[in-house]
Amino acid sequence: LGYLASVAATFGRVSSPLAAGVIVISGIAGVSPIEVIKRSAPVQICTLTFLFLISLRKLLSAMSGRSEA
């Protein structure tokens, strides 16, 4: 589950309106950085949820003693 914290921290840094990539993308698109973040946040939340569910499945299968192929 440690990598989930790393991914969440990366999403947090990338989602900042002051991040260079967000400023460049919003400048090219001609919208505010907040609008860029509003559009990318749902995708990031879905990705983090999916990764959490995969980790939970692997953790539960390891705890039960099953090996996962």
mmCIF file with all atom_site columns, C-alpha atoms in Angstrom:
data_model
loop_
_atom_site.group_PDB
_atom_site.id
_atom_site.type_symbol
_atom_site.label_atom_id
_atom_site.label_alt_id
_atom_site.label_comp_id
_atom_site.label_asym_id
_atom_site.label_entity_id
_atom_site.label_seq_id
_atom_site.pdbx_PDB_ins_code
_atom_site.Cartn_x
_atom_site.Cartn_y
_atom_site.Cartn_z
_atom_site.occupancy
_atom_site.B_iso_or_equiv
_atom_site.pdbx_formal_charge
_atom_site.auth_seq_id
_atom_site.auth_comp_id
_atom_site.auth_asym_id
_atom_site.auth_atom_id
_atom_site.pdbx_PDB_model_num
ATOM 1  C CA . LEU A 1 1  ? 0.000   0.000   0.000   1.00 0.00 ? 1  LEU A CA 1
ATOM 2  C CA . GLY A 1 2  ? 3.026   2.275   0.164   1.00 0.00 ? 2  GLY A CA 1
ATOM 3  C CA . TYR A 1 3  ? 2.965   2.970   -3.536  1.00 0.00 ? 3  TYR A CA 1
ATOM 4  C CA . LEU A 1 4  ? -0.609  4.244   -3.199  1.00 0.00 ? 4  LEU A CA 1
ATOM 5  C CA . ALA A 1 5  ? 0.683   7.002   -0.932  1.00 0.00 ? 5  ALA A CA 1
ATOM 6  C CA . SER A 1 6  ? 3.320   7.805   -3.536  1.00 0.00 ? 6  SER A CA 1
ATOM 7  C CA . VAL A 1 7  ? 0.759   7.935   -6.352  1.00 0.00 ? 7  VAL A CA 1
ATOM 8  C CA . ALA A 1 8  ? -1.599  10.075  -4.257  1.00 0.00 ? 8  ALA A CA 1
ATOM 9  C CA . ALA A 1 9  ? 1.231   12.486  -3.444  1.00 0.00 ? 9  ALA A CA 1
ATOM 10 C CA . THR A 1 10 ? 2.131   12.721  -7.126  1.00 0.00 ? 10 THR A CA 1
ATOM 11 C CA . PHE A 1 11 ? -1.500  13.445  -8.024  1.00 0.00 ? 11 PHE A CA 1
ATOM 12 C CA . GLY A 1 12 ? -1.537  16.150  -5.374  1.00 0.00 ? 12 GLY A CA 1
ATOM 13 C CA . ARG A 1 13 ? 1.582   17.817  -6.746  1.00 0.00 ? 13 ARG A CA 1
ATOM 14 C CA . VAL A 1 14 ? 0.411   17.582  -10.350 1.00 0.00 ? 14 VAL A CA 1
ATOM 15 C CA . SER A 1 15 ? -3.051  18.913  -9.449  1.00 0.00 ? 15 SER A CA 1
ATOM 16 C CA . SER A 1 16 ? -1.714  22.130  -8.013  1.00 0.00 ? 16 SER A CA 1
ATOM 17 C CA . PRO A 1 17 ? -2.754  25.210  -10.012 1.00 0.00 ? 17 PRO A CA 1
ATOM 18 C CA . LEU A 1 18 ? 0.831   26.410  -9.583  1.00 0.00 ? 18 LEU A CA 1
ATOM 19 C CA . ALA A 1 19 ? 2.384   23.342  -11.220 1.00 0.00 ? 19 ALA A CA 1
ATOM 20 C CA . ALA A 1 20 ? 4.320   24.265  -14.330 1.00 0.00 ? 20 ALA A CA 1
ATOM 21 C CA . GLY A 1 21 ? 2.588   21.676  -16.502 1.00 0.00 ? 21 GLY A CA 1
ATOM 22 C CA . VAL A 1 22 ? -0.865  22.895  -15.504 1.00 0.00 ? 22 VAL A CA 1
ATOM 23 C CA . ILE A 1 23 ? 0.116   26.503  -16.235 1.00 0.00 ? 23 ILE A CA 1
ATOM 24 C CA . VAL A 1 24 ? 1.486   25.580  -19.661 1.00 0.00 ? 24 VAL A CA 1
ATOM 25 C CA . ILE A 1 25 ? -1.521  23.437  -20.585 1.00 0.00 ? 25 ILE A CA 1
ATOM 26 C CA . SER A 1 26 ? -3.993  26.075  -19.412 1.00 0.00 ? 26 SER A CA 1
ATOM 27 C CA . GLY A 1 27 ? -2.114  28.720  -21.382 1.00 0.00 ? 27 GLY A CA 1
ATOM 28 C CA . ILE A 1 28 ? -2.231  26.642  -24.557 1.00 0.00 ? 28 ILE A CA 1
ATOM 29 C CA . ALA A 1 29 ? -5.914  25.832  -24.056 1.00 0.00 ? 29 ALA A CA 1
ATOM 30 C CA . GLY A 1 30 ? -6.760  29.410  -23.091 1.00 0.00 ? 30 GLY A CA 1
ATOM 31 C CA . VAL A 1 31 ? -8.539  28.438  -19.853 1.00 0.00 ? 31 VAL A CA 1
ATOM 32 C CA . SER A 1 32 ? -7.769  28.986  -16.188 1.00 0.00 ? 32 SER A CA 1
ATOM 33 C CA . PRO A 1 33 ? -5.607  26.420  -14.349 1.00 0.00 ? 33 PRO A CA 1
ATOM 34 C CA . ILE A 1 34 ? -8.568  25.644  -12.074 1.00 0.00 ? 34 ILE A CA 1
ATOM 35 C CA . GLU A 1 35 ? -10.600 24.514  -15.107 1.00 0.00 ? 35 GLU A CA 1
ATOM 36 C CA . VAL A 1 36 ? -7.806  22.141  -16.140 1.00 0.00 ? 36 VAL A CA 1
ATOM 37 C CA . ILE A 1 37 ? -7.725  20.645  -12.648 1.00 0.00 ? 37 ILE A CA 1
ATOM 38 C CA . LYS A 1 38 ? -11.515 20.306  -12.529 1.00 0.00 ? 38 LYS A CA 1
ATOM 39 C CA . ARG A 1 39 ? -11.377 18.223  -15.700 1.00 0.00 ? 39 ARG A CA 1
ATOM 40 C CA . SER A 1 40 ? -8.452  16.035  -14.627 1.00 0.00 ? 40 SER A CA 1
ATOM 41 C CA . ALA A 1 41 ? -9.455  15.409  -10.986 1.00 0.00 ? 41 ALA A CA 1
ATOM 42 C CA . PRO A 1 42 ? -12.184 12.798  -11.697 1.00 0.00 ? 42 PRO A CA 1
ATOM 43 C CA . VAL A 1 43 ? -9.750  10.729  -13.762 1.00 0.00 ? 43 VAL A CA 1
ATOM 44 C CA . GLN A 1 44 ? -7.167  10.879  -11.000 1.00 0.00 ? 44 GLN A CA 1
ATOM 45 C CA . ILE A 1 45 ? -9.720  9.852   -8.376  1.00 0.00 ? 45 ILE A CA 1
ATOM 46 C CA . CYS A 1 46 ? -10.856 6.890   -10.503 1.00 0.00 ? 46 CYS A CA 1
ATOM 47 C CA . THR A 1 47 ? -7.259  5.817   -11.066 1.00 0.00 ? 47 THR A CA 1
ATOM 48 C CA . LEU A 1 48 ? -6.424  5.969   -7.370  1.00 0.00 ? 48 LEU A CA 1
ATOM 49 C CA . THR A 1 49 ? -9.588  4.025   -6.490  1.00 0.00 ? 49 THR A CA 1
ATOM 50 C CA . PHE A 1 50 ? -8.758  1.341   -9.063  1.00 0.00 ? 50 PHE A CA 1
ATOM 51 C CA . LEU A 1 51 ? -5.204  0.997   -7.749  1.00 0.00 ? 51 LEU A CA 1
ATOM 52 C CA . PHE A 1 52 ? -6.526  0.769   -4.191  1.00 0.00 ? 52 PHE A CA 1
ATOM 53 C CA . LEU A 1 53 ? -8.931  -2.019  -5.132  1.00 0.00 ? 53 LEU A CA 1
ATOM 54 C CA . ILE A 1 54 ? -6.167  -3.967  -6.869  1.00 0.00 ? 54 ILE A CA 1
ATOM 55 C CA . SER A 1 55 ? -3.920  -3.559  -3.816  1.00 0.00 ? 55 SER A CA 1
ATOM 56 C CA . LEU A 1 56 ? -6.700  -4.614  -1.488  1.00 0.00 ? 56 LEU A CA 1
ATOM 57 C CA . ARG A 1 57 ? -7.356  -7.727  -3.568  1.00 0.00 ? 57 ARG A CA 1
ATOM 58 C CA . LYS A 1 58 ? -3.676  -8.666  -3.521  1.00 0.00 ? 58 LYS A CA 1
ATOM 59 C CA . LEU A 1 59 ? -3.454  -8.029  0.198   1.00 0.00 ? 59 LEU A CA 1
ATOM 60 C CA . LEU A 1 60 ? -6.504  -10.140 0.960   1.00 0.00 ? 60 LEU A CA 1
ATOM 61 C CA . SER A 1 61 ? -5.310  -12.984 -1.247  1.00 0.00 ? 61 SER A CA 1
ATOM 62 C CA . ALA A 1 62 ? -1.886  -12.901 0.439   1.00 0.00 ? 62 ALA A CA 1
ATOM 63 C CA . MET A 1 63 ? -3.508  -12.988 3.868   1.00 0.00 ? 63 MET A CA 1
ATOM 64 C CA . SER A 1 64 ? -5.641  -15.986 2.949   1.00 0.00 ? 64 SER A CA 1
ATOM 65 C CA . GLY A 1 65 ? -2.612  -17.893 1.676   1.00 0.00 ? 65 GLY A CA 1
ATOM 66 C CA . ARG A 1 66 ? -3.715  -18.154 -1.908  1.00 0.00 ? 66 ARG A CA 1
ATOM 67 C CA . SER A 1 67 ? -1.245  -17.461 -4.652  1.00 0.00 ? 67 SER A CA 1
ATOM 68 C CA . GLU A 1 68 ? -2.471  -15.218 -7.428  1.00 0.00 ? 68 GLU A CA 1
ATOM 69 C CA . ALA A 1 69 ? -1.513  -15.991 -11.004 1.00 0.00 ? 69 ALA A CA 1
#
